[in-house]
mmCIF file of C-alpha atoms in Angstrom:
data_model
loop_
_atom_site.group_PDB
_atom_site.id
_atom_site.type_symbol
_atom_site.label_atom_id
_atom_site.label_comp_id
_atom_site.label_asym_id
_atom_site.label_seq_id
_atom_site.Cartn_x
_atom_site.Cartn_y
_atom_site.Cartn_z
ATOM 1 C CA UNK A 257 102.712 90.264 121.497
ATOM 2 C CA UNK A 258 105.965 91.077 119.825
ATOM 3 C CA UNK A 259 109.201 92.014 121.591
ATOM 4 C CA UNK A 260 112.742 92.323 120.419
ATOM 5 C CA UNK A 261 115.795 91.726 123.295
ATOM 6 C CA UNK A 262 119.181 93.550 122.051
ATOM 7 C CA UNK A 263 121.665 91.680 124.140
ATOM 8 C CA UNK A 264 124.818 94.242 125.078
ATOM 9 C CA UNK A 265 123.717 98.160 125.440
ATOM 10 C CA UNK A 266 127.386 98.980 124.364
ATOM 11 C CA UNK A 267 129.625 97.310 122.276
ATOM 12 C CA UNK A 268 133.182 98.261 121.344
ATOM 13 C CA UNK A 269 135.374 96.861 119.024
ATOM 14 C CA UNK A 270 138.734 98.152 117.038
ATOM 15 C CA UNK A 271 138.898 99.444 113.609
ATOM 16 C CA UNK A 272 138.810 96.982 111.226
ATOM 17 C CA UNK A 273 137.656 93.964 113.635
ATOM 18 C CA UNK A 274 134.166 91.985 112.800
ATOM 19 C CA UNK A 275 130.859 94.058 114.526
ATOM 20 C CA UNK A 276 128.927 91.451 115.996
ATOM 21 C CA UNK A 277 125.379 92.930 117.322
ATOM 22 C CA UNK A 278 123.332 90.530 119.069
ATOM 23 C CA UNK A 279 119.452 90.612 118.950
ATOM 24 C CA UNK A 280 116.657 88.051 119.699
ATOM 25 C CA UNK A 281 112.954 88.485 119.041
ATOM 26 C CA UNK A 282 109.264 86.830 120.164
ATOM 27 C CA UNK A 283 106.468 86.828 117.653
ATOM 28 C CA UNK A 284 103.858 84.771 117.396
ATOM 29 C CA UNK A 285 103.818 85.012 113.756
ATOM 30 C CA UNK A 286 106.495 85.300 111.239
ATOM 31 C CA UNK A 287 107.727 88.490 111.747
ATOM 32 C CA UNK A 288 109.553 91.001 109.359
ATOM 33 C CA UNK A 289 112.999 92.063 111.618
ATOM 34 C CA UNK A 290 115.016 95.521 110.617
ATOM 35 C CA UNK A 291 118.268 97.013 111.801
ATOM 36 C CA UNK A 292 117.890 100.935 111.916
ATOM 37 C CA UNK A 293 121.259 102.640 112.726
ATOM 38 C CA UNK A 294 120.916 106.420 114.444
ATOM 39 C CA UNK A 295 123.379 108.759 114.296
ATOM 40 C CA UNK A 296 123.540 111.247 117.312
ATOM 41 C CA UNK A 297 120.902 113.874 117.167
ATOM 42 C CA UNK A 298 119.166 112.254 114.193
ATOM 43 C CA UNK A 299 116.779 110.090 113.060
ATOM 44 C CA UNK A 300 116.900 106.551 112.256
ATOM 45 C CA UNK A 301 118.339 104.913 108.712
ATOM 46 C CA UNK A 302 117.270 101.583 107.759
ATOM 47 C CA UNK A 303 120.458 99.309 107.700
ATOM 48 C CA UNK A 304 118.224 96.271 106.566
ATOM 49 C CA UNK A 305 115.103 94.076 106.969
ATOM 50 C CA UNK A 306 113.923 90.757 106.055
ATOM 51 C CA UNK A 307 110.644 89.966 105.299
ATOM 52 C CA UNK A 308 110.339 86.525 103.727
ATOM 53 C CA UNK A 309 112.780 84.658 101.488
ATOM 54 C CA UNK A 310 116.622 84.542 101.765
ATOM 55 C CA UNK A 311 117.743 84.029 105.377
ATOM 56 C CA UNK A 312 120.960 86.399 105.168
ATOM 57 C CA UNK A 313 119.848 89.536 104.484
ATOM 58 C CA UNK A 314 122.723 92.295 102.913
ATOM 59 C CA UNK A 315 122.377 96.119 103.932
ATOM 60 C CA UNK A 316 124.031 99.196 103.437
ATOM 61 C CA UNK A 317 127.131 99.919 104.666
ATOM 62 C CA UNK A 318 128.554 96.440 104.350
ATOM 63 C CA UNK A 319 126.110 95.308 107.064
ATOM 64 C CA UNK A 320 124.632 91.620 106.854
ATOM 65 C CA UNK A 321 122.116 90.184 109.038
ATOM 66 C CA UNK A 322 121.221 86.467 109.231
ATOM 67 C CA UNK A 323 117.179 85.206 110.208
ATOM 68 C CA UNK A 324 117.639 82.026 112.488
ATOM 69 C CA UNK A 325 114.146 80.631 113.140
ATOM 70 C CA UNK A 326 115.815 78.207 115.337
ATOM 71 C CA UNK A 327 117.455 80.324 117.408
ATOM 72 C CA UNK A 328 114.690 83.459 116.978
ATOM 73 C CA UNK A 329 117.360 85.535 116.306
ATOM 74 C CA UNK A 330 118.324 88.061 114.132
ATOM 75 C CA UNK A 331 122.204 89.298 114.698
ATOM 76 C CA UNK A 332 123.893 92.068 112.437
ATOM 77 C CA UNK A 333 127.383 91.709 111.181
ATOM 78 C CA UNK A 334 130.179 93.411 109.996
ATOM 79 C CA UNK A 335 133.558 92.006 108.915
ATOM 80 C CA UNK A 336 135.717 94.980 109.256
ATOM 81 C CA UNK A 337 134.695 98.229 111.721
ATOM 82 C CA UNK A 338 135.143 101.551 110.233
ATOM 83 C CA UNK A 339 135.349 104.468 112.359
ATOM 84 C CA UNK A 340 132.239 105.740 110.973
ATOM 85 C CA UNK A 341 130.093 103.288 111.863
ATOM 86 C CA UNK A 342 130.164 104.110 115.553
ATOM 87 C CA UNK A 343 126.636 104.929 116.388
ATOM 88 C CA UNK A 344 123.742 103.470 118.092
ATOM 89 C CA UNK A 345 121.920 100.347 116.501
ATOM 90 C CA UNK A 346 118.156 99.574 116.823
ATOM 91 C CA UNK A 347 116.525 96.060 116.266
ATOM 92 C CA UNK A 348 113.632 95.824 115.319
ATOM 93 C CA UNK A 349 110.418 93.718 114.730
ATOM 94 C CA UNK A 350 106.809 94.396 113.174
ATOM 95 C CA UNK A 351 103.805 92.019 112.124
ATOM 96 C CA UNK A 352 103.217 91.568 108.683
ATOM 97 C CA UNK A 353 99.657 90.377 109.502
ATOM 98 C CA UNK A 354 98.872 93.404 111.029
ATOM 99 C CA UNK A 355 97.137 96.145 109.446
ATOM 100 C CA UNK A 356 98.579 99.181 112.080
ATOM 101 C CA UNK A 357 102.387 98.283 110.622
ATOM 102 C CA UNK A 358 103.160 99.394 113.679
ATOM 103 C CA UNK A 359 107.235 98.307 114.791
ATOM 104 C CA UNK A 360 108.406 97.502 118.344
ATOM 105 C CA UNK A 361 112.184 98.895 118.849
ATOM 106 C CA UNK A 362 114.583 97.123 120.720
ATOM 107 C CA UNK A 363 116.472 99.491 123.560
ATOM 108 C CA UNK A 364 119.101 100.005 121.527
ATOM 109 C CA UNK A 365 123.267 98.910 120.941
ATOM 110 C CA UNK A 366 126.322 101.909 121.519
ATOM 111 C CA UNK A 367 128.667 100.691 118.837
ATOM 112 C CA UNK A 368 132.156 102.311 119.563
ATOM 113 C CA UNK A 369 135.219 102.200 117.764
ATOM 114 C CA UNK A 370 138.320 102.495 118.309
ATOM 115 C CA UNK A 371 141.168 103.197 116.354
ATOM 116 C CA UNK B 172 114.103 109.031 97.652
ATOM 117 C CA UNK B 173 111.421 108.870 100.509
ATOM 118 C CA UNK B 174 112.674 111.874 102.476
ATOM 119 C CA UNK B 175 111.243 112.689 105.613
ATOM 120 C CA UNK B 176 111.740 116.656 106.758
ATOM 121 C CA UNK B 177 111.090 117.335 110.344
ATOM 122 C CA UNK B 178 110.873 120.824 111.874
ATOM 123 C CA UNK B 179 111.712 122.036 113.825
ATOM 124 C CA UNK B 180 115.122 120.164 114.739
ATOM 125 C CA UNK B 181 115.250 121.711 117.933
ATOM 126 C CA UNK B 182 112.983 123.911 120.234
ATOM 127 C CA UNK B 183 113.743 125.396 123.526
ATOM 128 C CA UNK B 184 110.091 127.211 125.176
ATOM 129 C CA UNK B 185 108.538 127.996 128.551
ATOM 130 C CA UNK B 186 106.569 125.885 130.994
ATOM 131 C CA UNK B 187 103.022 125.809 129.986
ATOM 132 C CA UNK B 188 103.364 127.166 126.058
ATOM 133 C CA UNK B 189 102.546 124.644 122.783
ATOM 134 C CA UNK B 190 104.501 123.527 120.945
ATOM 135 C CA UNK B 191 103.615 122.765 117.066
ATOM 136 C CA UNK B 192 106.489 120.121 115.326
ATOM 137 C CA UNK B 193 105.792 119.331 111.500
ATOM 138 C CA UNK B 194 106.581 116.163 109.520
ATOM 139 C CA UNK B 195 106.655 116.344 106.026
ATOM 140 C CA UNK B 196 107.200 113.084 103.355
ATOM 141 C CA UNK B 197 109.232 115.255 100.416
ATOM 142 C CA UNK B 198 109.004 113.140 97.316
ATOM 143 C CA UNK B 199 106.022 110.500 98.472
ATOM 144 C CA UNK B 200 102.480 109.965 99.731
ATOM 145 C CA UNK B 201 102.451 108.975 103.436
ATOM 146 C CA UNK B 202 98.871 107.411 103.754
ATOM 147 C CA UNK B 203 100.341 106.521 107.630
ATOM 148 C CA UNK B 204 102.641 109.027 109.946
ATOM 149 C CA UNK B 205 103.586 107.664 113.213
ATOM 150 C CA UNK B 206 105.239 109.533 116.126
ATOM 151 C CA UNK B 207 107.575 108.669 118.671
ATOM 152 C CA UNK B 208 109.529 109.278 121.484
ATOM 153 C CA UNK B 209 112.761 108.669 122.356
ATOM 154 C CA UNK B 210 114.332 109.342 126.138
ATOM 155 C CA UNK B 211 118.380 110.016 126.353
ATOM 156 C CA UNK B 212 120.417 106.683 125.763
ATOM 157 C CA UNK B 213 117.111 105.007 125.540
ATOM 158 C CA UNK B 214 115.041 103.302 122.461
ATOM 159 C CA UNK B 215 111.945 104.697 120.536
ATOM 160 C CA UNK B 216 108.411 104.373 122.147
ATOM 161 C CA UNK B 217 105.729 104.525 119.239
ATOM 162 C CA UNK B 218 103.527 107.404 120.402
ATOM 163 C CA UNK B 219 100.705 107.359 118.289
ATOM 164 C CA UNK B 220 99.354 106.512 114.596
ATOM 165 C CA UNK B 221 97.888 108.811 112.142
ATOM 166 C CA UNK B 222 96.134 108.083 109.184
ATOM 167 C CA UNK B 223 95.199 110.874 106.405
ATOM 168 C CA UNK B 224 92.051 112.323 106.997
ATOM 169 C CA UNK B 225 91.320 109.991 110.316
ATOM 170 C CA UNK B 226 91.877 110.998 114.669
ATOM 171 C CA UNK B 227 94.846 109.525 115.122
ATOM 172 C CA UNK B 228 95.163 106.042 117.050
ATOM 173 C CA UNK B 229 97.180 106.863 120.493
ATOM 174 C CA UNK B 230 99.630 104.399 122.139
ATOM 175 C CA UNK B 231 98.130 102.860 125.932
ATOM 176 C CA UNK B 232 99.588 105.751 128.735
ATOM 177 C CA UNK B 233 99.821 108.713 125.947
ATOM 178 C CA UNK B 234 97.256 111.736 126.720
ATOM 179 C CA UNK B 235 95.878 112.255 123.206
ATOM 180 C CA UNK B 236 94.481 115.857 125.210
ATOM 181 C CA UNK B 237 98.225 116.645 125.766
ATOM 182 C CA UNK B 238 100.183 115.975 122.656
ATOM 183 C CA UNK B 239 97.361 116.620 119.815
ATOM 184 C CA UNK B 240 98.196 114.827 116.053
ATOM 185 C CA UNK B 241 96.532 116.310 112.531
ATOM 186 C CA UNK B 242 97.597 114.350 109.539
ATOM 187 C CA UNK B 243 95.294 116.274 107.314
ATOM 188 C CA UNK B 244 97.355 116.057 103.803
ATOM 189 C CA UNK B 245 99.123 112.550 102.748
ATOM 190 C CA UNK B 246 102.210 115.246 103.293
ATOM 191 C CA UNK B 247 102.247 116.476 106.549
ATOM 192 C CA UNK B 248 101.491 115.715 109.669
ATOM 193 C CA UNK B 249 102.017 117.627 113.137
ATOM 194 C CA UNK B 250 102.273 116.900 116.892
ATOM 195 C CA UNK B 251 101.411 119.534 119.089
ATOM 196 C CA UNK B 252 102.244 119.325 123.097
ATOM 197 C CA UNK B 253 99.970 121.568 124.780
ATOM 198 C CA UNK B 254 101.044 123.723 128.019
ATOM 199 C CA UNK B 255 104.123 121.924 127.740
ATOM 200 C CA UNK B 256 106.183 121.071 130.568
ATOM 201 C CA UNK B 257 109.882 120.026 131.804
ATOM 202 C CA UNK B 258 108.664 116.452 131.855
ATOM 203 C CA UNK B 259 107.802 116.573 128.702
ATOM 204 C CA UNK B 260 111.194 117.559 127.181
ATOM 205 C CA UNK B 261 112.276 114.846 124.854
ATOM 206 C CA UNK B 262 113.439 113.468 121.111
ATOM 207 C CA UNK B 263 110.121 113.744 119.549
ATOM 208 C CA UNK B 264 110.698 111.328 116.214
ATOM 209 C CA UNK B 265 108.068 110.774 113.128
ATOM 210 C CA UNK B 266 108.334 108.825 110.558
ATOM 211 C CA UNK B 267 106.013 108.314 107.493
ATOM 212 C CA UNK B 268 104.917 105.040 105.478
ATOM 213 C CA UNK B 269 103.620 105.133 101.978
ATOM 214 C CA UNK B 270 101.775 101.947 102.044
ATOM 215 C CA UNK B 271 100.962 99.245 104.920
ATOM 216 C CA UNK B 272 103.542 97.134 102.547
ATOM 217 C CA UNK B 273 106.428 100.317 102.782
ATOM 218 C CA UNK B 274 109.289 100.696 105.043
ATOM 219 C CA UNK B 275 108.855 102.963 107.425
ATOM 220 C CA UNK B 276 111.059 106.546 106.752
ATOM 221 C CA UNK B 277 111.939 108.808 109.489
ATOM 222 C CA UNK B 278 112.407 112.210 110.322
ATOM 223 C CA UNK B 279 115.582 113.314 111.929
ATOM 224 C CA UNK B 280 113.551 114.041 115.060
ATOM 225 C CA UNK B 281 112.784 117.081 116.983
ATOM 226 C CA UNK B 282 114.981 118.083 120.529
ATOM 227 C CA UNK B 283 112.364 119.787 122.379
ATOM 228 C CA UNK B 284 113.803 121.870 125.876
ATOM 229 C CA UNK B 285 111.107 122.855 128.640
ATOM 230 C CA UNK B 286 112.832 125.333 130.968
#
């Protein structure tokens, strides 16, 4: 089974300073990890995802996320906050293997901003 | 590209009336639909799975009697909750997958109010 741990429901951090948002995963097989990003009273954007390949993924937004095997982990980073990104931040993990392509959601990161 | 239209975006109706909520993919094929659900300040629980042209494939806990999915074009699927009530007020979400290989693209979810 496949599960995805999102360390920190709310993170806050001042305009301009480097978004850190922690998340951790268990899969039995290689799993393909996203970052959705949901604005209030809408639906979810993909941000990024990394299937195979290059480790350090780039998404929109000026977003980066890095796969560590190592450390099963899959954090999202952003040098400098901008006001606009304040919004709440999914993690997320699916199996490639499996023919349902079903995804399992993490509970979720508040990122706040302040000026 | 790969718009998702959801509708509608918000619903307010009386214990014990249905309530139909549509999911179209705008410029693409969605051979899969999925639905979710998503509680205030909490993450997205996968619902159920619909394939075009097949019953959909419900989550373990999720009445398939009380919240009924057709997927009968590769454009459009709907969720209907039957003699709806307060407990089932929630952010209905759907998003739609072009192939098993295709990011998932959501909707920008439905508010749905049982007084």
């Amino acid at each position: 089974a496949q599960s995805v741990t999102q360390l920190g429901s709310h993170v806050s951090v001042s305009e301009g300073a480097l978004v850190l948002l922690r998340c951790n995963y268990s899969s039995s097989v290689p799993p393909y990890l996203f970052w959705y990003v949901q604005y209030p009273n809408q639906g979810l954007q993909l941000l990024l995802k990394y299937t195979t390949g290059a480790t350090l993924v780039k998404g929109i937004n000026g977003f980066e996320a890095e796969f560590k095997k190592s450390e099963t982990s899959f954090h999202l980073t952003k040098p400098s906050a901008h006001m606009s990104d304040a919004a709440e931040y999914f993690c997320a993990v699916s199996d490639p293997a499996s023919s349902a392509s079903k995804i399992i959601f993490g509970s979720g990161t508040r990122l706040s901003i302040r000026p | 590209g790969a718009v998702v239209s959801q509708h509608p975006s918000w619903v307010i109706c009386k214990s014990g009336t249905s309530v139909k909520i549509e999911c179209r993919s705008l410029d693409f094929q969605a051979t899969t639909m999925f639905w979710y659900r998503q509680f205030p300040k909490q993450s997205l629980m996968l619902m159920a799975t619909s394939n075009e042209g097949s019953k959909a494939t419900y989550e373990q806990g999720v009445e398939k009697d009380k919240f009924l999915i057709n997927h009968a074009s590769l454009t459009l699927s709907t969720l209907t909750v039957t003699s709806a009530h307060p407990e089932d007020s929630s952010f209905y979400i759907c998003s739609a997958q072009g192939a098993s290989n295709q990011p998932q693209h959501f909707g920008d979810g439905t508010r749905l109010s049982i007084l």
